JSON list of C-alpha atoms in Angstrom, two decimals:
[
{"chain": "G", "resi": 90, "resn": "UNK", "atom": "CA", "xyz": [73.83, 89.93, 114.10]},
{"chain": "G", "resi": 91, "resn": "UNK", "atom": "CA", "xyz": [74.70, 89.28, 117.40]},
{"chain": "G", "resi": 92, "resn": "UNK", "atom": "CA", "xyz": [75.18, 91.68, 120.12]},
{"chain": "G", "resi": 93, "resn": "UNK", "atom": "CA", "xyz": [77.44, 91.92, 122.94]},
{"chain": "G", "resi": 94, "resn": "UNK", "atom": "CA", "xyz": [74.61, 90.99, 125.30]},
{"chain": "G", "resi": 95, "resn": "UNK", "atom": "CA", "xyz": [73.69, 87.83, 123.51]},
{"chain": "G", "resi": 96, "resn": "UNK", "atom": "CA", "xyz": [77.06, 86.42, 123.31]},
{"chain": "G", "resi": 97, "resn": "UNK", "atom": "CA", "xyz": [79.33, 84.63, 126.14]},
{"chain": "G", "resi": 98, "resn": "UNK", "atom": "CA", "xyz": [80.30, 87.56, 128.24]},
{"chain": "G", "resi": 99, "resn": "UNK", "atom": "CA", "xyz": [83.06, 85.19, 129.82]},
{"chain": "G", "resi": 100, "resn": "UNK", "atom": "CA", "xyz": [85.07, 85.47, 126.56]},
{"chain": "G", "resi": 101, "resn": "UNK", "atom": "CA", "xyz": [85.75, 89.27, 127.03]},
{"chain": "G", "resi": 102, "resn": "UNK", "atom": "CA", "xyz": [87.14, 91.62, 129.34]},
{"chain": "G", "resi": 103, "resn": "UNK", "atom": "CA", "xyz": [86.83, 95.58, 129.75]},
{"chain": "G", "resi": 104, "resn": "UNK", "atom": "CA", "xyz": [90.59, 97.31, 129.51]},
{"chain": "G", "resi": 105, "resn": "UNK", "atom": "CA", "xyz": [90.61, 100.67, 130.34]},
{"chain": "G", "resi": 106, "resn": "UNK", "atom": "CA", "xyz": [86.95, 101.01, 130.15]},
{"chain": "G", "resi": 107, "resn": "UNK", "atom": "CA", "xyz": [86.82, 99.13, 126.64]},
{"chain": "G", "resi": 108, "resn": "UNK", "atom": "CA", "xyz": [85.02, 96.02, 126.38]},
{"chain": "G", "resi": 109, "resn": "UNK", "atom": "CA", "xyz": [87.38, 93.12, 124.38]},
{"chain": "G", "resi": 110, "resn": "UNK", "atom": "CA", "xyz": [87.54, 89.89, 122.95]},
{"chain": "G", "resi": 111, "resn": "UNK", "atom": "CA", "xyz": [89.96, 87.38, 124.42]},
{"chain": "G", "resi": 112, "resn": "UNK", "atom": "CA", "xyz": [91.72, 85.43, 122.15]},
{"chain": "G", "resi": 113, "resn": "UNK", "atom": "CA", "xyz": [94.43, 82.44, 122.31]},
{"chain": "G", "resi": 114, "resn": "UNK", "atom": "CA", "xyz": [97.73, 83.39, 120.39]},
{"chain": "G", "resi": 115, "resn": "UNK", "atom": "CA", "xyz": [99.88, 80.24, 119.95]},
{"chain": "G", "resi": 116, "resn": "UNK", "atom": "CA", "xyz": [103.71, 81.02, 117.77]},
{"chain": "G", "resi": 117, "resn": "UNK", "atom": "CA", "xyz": [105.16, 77.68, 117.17]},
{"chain": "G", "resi": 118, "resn": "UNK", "atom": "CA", "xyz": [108.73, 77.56, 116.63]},
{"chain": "G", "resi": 119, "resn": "UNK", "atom": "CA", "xyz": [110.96, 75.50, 114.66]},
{"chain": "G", "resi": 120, "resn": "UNK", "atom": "CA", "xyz": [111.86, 72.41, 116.40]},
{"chain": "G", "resi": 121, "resn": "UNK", "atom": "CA", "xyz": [108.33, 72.37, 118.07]},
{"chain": "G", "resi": 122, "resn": "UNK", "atom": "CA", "xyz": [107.00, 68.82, 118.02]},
{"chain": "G", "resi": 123, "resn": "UNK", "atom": "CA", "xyz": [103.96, 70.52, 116.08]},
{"chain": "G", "resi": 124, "resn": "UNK", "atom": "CA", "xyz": [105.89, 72.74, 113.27]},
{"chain": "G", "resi": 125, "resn": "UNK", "atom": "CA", "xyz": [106.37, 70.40, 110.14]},
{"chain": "G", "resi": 126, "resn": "UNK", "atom": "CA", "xyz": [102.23, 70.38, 111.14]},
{"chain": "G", "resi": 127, "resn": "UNK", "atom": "CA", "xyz": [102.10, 73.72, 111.15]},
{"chain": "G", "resi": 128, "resn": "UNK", "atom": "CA", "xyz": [104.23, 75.07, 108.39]},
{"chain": "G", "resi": 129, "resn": "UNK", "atom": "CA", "xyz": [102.66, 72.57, 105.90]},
{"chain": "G", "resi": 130, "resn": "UNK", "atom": "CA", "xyz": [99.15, 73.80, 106.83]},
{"chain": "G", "resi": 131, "resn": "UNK", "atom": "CA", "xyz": [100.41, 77.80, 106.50]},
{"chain": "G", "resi": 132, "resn": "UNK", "atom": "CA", "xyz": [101.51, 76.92, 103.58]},
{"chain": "G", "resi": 133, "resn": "UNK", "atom": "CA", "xyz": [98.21, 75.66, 102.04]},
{"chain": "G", "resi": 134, "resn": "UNK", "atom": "CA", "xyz": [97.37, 78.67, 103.53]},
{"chain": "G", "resi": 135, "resn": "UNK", "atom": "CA", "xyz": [99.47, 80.60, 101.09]},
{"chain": "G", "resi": 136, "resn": "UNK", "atom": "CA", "xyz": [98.27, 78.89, 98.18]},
{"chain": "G", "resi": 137, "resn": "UNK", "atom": "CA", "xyz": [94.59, 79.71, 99.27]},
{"chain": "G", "resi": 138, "resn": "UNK", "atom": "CA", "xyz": [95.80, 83.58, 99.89]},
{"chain": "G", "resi": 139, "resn": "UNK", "atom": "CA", "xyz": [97.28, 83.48, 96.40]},
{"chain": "G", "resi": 140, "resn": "UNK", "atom": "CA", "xyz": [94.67, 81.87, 94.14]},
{"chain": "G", "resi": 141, "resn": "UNK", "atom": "CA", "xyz": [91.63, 83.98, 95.23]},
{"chain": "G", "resi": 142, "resn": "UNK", "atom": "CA", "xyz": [93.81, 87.34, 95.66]},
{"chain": "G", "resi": 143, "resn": "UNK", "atom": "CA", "xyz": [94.99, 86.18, 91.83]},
{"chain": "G", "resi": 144, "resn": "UNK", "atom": "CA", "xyz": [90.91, 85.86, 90.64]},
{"chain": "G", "resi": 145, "resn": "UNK", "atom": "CA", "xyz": [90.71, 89.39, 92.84]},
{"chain": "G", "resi": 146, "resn": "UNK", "atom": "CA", "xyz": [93.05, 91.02, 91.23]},
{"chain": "G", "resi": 147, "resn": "UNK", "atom": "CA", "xyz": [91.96, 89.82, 87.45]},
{"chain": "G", "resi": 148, "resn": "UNK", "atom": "CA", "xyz": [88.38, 90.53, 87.82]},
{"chain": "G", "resi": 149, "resn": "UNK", "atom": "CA", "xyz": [90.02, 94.16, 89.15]},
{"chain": "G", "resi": 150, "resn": "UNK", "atom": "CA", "xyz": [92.32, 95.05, 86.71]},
{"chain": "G", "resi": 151, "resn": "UNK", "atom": "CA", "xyz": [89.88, 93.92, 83.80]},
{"chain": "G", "resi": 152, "resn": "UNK", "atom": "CA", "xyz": [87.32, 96.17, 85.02]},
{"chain": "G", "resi": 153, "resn": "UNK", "atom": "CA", "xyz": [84.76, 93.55, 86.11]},
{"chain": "G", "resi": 154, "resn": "UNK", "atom": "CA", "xyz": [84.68, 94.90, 89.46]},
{"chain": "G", "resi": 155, "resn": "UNK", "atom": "CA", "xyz": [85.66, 93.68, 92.85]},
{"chain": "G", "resi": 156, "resn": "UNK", "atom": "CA", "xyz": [85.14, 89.62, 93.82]},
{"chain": "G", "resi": 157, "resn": "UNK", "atom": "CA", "xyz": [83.48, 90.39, 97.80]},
{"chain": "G", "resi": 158, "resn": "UNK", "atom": "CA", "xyz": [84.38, 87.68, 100.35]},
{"chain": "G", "resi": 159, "resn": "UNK", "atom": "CA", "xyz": [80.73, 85.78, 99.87]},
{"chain": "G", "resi": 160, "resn": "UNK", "atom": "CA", "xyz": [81.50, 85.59, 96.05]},
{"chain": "G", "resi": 161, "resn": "UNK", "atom": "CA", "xyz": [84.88, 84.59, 96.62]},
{"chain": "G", "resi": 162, "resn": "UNK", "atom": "CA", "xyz": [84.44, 81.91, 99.13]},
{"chain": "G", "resi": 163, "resn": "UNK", "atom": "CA", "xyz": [81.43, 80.03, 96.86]},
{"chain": "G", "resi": 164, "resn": "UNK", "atom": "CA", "xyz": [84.16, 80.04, 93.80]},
{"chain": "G", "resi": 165, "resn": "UNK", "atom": "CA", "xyz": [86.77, 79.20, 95.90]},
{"chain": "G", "resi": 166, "resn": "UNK", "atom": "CA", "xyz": [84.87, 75.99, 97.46]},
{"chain": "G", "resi": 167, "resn": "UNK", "atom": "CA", "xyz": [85.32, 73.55, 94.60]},
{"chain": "G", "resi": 168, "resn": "UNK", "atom": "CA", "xyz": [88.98, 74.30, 94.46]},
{"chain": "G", "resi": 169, "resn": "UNK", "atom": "CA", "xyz": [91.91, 71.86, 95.60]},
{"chain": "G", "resi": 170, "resn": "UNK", "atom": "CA", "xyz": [93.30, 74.95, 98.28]},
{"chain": "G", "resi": 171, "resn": "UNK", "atom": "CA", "xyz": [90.09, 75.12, 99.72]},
{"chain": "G", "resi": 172, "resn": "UNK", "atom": "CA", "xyz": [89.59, 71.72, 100.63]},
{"chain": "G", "resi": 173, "resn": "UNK", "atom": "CA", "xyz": [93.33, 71.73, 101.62]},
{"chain": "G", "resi": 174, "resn": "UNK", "atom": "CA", "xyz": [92.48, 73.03, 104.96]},
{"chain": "G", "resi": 175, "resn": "UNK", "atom": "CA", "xyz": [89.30, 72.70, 107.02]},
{"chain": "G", "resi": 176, "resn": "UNK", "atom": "CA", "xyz": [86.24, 74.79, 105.71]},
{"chain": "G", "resi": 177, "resn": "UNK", "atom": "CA", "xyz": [86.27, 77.84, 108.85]},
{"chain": "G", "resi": 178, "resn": "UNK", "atom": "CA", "xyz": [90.02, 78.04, 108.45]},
{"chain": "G", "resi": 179, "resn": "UNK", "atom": "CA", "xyz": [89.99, 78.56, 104.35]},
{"chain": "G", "resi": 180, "resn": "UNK", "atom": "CA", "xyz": [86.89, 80.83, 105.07]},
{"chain": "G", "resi": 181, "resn": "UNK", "atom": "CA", "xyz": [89.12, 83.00, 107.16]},
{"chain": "G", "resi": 182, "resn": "UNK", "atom": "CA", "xyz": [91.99, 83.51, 105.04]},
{"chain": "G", "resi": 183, "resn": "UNK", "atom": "CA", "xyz": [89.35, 84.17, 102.69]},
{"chain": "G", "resi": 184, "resn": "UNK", "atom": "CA", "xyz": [88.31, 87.06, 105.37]},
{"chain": "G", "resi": 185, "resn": "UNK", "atom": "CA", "xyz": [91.70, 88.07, 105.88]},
{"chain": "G", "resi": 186, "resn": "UNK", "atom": "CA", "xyz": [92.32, 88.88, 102.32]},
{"chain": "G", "resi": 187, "resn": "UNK", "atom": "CA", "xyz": [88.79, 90.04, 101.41]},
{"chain": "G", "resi": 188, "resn": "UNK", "atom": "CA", "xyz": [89.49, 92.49, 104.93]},
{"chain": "G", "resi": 189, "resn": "UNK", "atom": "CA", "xyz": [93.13, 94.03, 102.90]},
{"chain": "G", "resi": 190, "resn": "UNK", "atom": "CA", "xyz": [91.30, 94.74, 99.62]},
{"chain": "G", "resi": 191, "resn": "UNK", "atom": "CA", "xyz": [88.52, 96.81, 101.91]},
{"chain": "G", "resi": 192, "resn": "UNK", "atom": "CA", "xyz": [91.71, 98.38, 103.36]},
{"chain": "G", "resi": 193, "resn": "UNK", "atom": "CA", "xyz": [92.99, 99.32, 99.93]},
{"chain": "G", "resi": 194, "resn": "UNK", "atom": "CA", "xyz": [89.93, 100.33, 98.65]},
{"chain": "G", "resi": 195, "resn": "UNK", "atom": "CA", "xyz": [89.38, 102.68, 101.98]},
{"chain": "G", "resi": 196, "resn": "UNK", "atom": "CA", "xyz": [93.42, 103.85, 101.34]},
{"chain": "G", "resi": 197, "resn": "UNK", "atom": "CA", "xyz": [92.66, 105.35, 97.92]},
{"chain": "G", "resi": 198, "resn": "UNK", "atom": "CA", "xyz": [89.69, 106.96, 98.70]},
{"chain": "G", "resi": 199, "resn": "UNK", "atom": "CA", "xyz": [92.02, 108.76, 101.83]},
{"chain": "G", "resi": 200, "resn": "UNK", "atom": "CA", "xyz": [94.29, 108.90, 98.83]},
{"chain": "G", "resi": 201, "resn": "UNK", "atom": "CA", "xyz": [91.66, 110.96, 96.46]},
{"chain": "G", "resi": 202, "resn": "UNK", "atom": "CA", "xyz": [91.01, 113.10, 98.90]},
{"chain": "G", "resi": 203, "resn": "UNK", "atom": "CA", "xyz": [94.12, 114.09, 100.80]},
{"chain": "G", "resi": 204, "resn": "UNK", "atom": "CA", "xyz": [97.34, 112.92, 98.66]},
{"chain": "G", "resi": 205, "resn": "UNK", "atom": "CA", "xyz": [99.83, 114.70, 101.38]},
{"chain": "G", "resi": 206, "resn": "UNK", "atom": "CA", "xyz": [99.09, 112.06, 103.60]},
{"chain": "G", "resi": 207, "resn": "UNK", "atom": "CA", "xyz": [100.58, 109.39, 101.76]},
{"chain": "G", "resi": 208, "resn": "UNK", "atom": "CA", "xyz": [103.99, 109.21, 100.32]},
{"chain": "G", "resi": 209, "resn": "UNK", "atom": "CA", "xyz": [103.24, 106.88, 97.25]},
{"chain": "G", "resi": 210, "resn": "UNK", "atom": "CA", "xyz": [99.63, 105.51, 95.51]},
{"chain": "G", "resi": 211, "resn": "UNK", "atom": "CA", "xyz": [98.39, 102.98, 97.84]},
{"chain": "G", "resi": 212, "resn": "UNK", "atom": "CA", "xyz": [98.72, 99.43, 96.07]},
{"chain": "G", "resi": 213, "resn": "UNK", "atom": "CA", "xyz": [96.90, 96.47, 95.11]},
{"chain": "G", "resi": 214, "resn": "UNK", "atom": "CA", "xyz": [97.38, 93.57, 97.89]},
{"chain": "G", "resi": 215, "resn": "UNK", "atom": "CA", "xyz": [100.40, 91.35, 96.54]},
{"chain": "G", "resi": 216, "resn": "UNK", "atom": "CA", "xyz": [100.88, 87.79, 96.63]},
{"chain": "G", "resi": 217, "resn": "UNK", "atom": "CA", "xyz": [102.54, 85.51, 99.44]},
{"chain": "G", "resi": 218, "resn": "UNK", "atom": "CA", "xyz": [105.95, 84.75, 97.97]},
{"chain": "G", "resi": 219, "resn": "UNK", "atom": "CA", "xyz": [105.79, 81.25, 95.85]},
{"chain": "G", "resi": 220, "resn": "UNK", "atom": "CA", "xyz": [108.79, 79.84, 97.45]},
{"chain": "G", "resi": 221, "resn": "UNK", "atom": "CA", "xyz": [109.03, 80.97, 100.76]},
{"chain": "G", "resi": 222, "resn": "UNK", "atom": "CA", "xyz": [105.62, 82.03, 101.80]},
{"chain": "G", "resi": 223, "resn": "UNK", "atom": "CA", "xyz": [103.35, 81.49, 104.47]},
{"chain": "G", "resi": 224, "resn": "UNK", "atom": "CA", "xyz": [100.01, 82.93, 105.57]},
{"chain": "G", "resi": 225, "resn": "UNK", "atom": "CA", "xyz": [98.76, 83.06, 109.03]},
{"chain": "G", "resi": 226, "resn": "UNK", "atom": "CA", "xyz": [96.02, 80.48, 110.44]},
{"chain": "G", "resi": 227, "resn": "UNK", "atom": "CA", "xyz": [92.98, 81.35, 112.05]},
{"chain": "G", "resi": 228, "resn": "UNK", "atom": "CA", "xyz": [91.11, 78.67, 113.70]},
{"chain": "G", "resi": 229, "resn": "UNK", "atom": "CA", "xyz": [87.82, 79.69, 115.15]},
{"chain": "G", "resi": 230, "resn": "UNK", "atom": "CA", "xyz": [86.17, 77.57, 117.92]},
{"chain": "G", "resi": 231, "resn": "UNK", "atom": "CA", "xyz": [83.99, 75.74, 115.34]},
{"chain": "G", "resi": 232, "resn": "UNK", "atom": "CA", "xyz": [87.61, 74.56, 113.63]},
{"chain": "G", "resi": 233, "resn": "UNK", "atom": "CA", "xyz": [87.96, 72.94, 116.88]},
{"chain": "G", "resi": 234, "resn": "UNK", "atom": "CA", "xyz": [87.21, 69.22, 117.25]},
{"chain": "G", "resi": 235, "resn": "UNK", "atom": "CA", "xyz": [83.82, 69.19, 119.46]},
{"chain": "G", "resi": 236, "resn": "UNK", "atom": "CA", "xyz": [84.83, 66.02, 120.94]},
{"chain": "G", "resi": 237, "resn": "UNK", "atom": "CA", "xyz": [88.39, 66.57, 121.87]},
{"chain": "G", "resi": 238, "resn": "UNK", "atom": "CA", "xyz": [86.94, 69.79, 123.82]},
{"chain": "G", "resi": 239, "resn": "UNK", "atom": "CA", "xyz": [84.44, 67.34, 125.88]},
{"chain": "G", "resi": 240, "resn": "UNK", "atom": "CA", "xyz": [87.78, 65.20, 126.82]},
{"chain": "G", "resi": 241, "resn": "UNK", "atom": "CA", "xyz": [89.31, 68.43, 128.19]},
{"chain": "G", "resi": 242, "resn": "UNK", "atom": "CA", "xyz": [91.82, 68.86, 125.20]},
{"chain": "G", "resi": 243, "resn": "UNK", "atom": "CA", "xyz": [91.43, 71.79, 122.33]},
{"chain": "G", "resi": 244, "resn": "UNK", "atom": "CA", "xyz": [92.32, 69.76, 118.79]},
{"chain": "G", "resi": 245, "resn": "UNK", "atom": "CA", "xyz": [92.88, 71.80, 115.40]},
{"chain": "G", "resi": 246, "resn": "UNK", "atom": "CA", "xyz": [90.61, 69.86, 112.96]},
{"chain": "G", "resi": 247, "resn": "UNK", "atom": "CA", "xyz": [91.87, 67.90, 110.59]},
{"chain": "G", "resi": 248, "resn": "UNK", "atom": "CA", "xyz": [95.15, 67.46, 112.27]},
{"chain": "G", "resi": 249, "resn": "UNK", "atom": "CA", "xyz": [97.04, 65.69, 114.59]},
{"chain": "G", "resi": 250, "resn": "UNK", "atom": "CA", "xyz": [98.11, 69.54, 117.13]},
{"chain": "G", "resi": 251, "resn": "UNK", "atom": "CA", "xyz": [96.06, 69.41, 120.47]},
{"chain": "G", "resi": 252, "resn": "UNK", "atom": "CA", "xyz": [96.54, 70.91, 123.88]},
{"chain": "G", "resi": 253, "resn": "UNK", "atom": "CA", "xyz": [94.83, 70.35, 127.09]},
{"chain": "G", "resi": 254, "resn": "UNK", "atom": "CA", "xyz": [93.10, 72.72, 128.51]}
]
């Protein structure tokens, strides 16, 4: 594992004496030359978010235990969602919904031991709505074409949205 001292320092900053990532946050609105992009690529999203949480959720409810992210992501591989966006960004959705089951697992145990705190049973994680659902996209620097970045531009991969830098 890598430690603070090992990595890029020039990607963090210290705010009020906390040391933090910095990160790029980019909301693309309708009408934006890149949203029919976009919304067709959170939507594969979706469908990723959906199949493995439904796989989750059976192997759960059956009593077969909980799928972890590493299990999840080698089923998930072969699968027409995966391959529907590039590899990192699939592998973080993957995180994302491996990261709300660890939440709801952590909830119920709260929940076991101190039910005043809560005002109902904490829940399995739902799906993404079929119809009108979207999931967010993470795309970490290696999801960013390598040789756009030597040209001066940043360049989602496997799609046509770039920016200069």
């Amino acid at each position: 594992m890598k430690t603070l001292e090992t990595e890029n320092r020039k990607n963090y900053c210290r705010i009020k004496g906390t040391l933090v990532k910095l990160v790029e946050r980019h909301i693309i609105k309708k009408g934006h030359r890149f949203w029919d992009e976009i919304d067709e690529l959170s939507w594969h999203s979706k469908n990723l978010y959906n199949a493995a949480n439904y796989l989750i959720r059976q192997n759960f409810i059956y009593g077969h235990g909980y799928l972890n992210y590493n299990r999840m992501d080698k089923l998930m591989q072969k699968t027409e969602q995966y391959r529907a966006l590039p590899a990192k960004v699939s592998q973080q959705v993957l995180r994302g919904l491996d990261k709300n089951w660890q939440s709801f697992f952590a909830a119920n145990q709260a929940y076991k031991v101190n039910k005043e705190k809560f005002l109902v049973n904490p829940k399995i994680p739902k799906y993404k709505n079929t119809q009108k659902g979207r999931q967010l996209l993470v795309y970490v620097k290696q999801a960013l074409s390598k040789v756009a970045l030597k040209k001066g531009k940043i360049k989602c991969s496997k799609t046509q949205i770039w920016r200069l830098l």
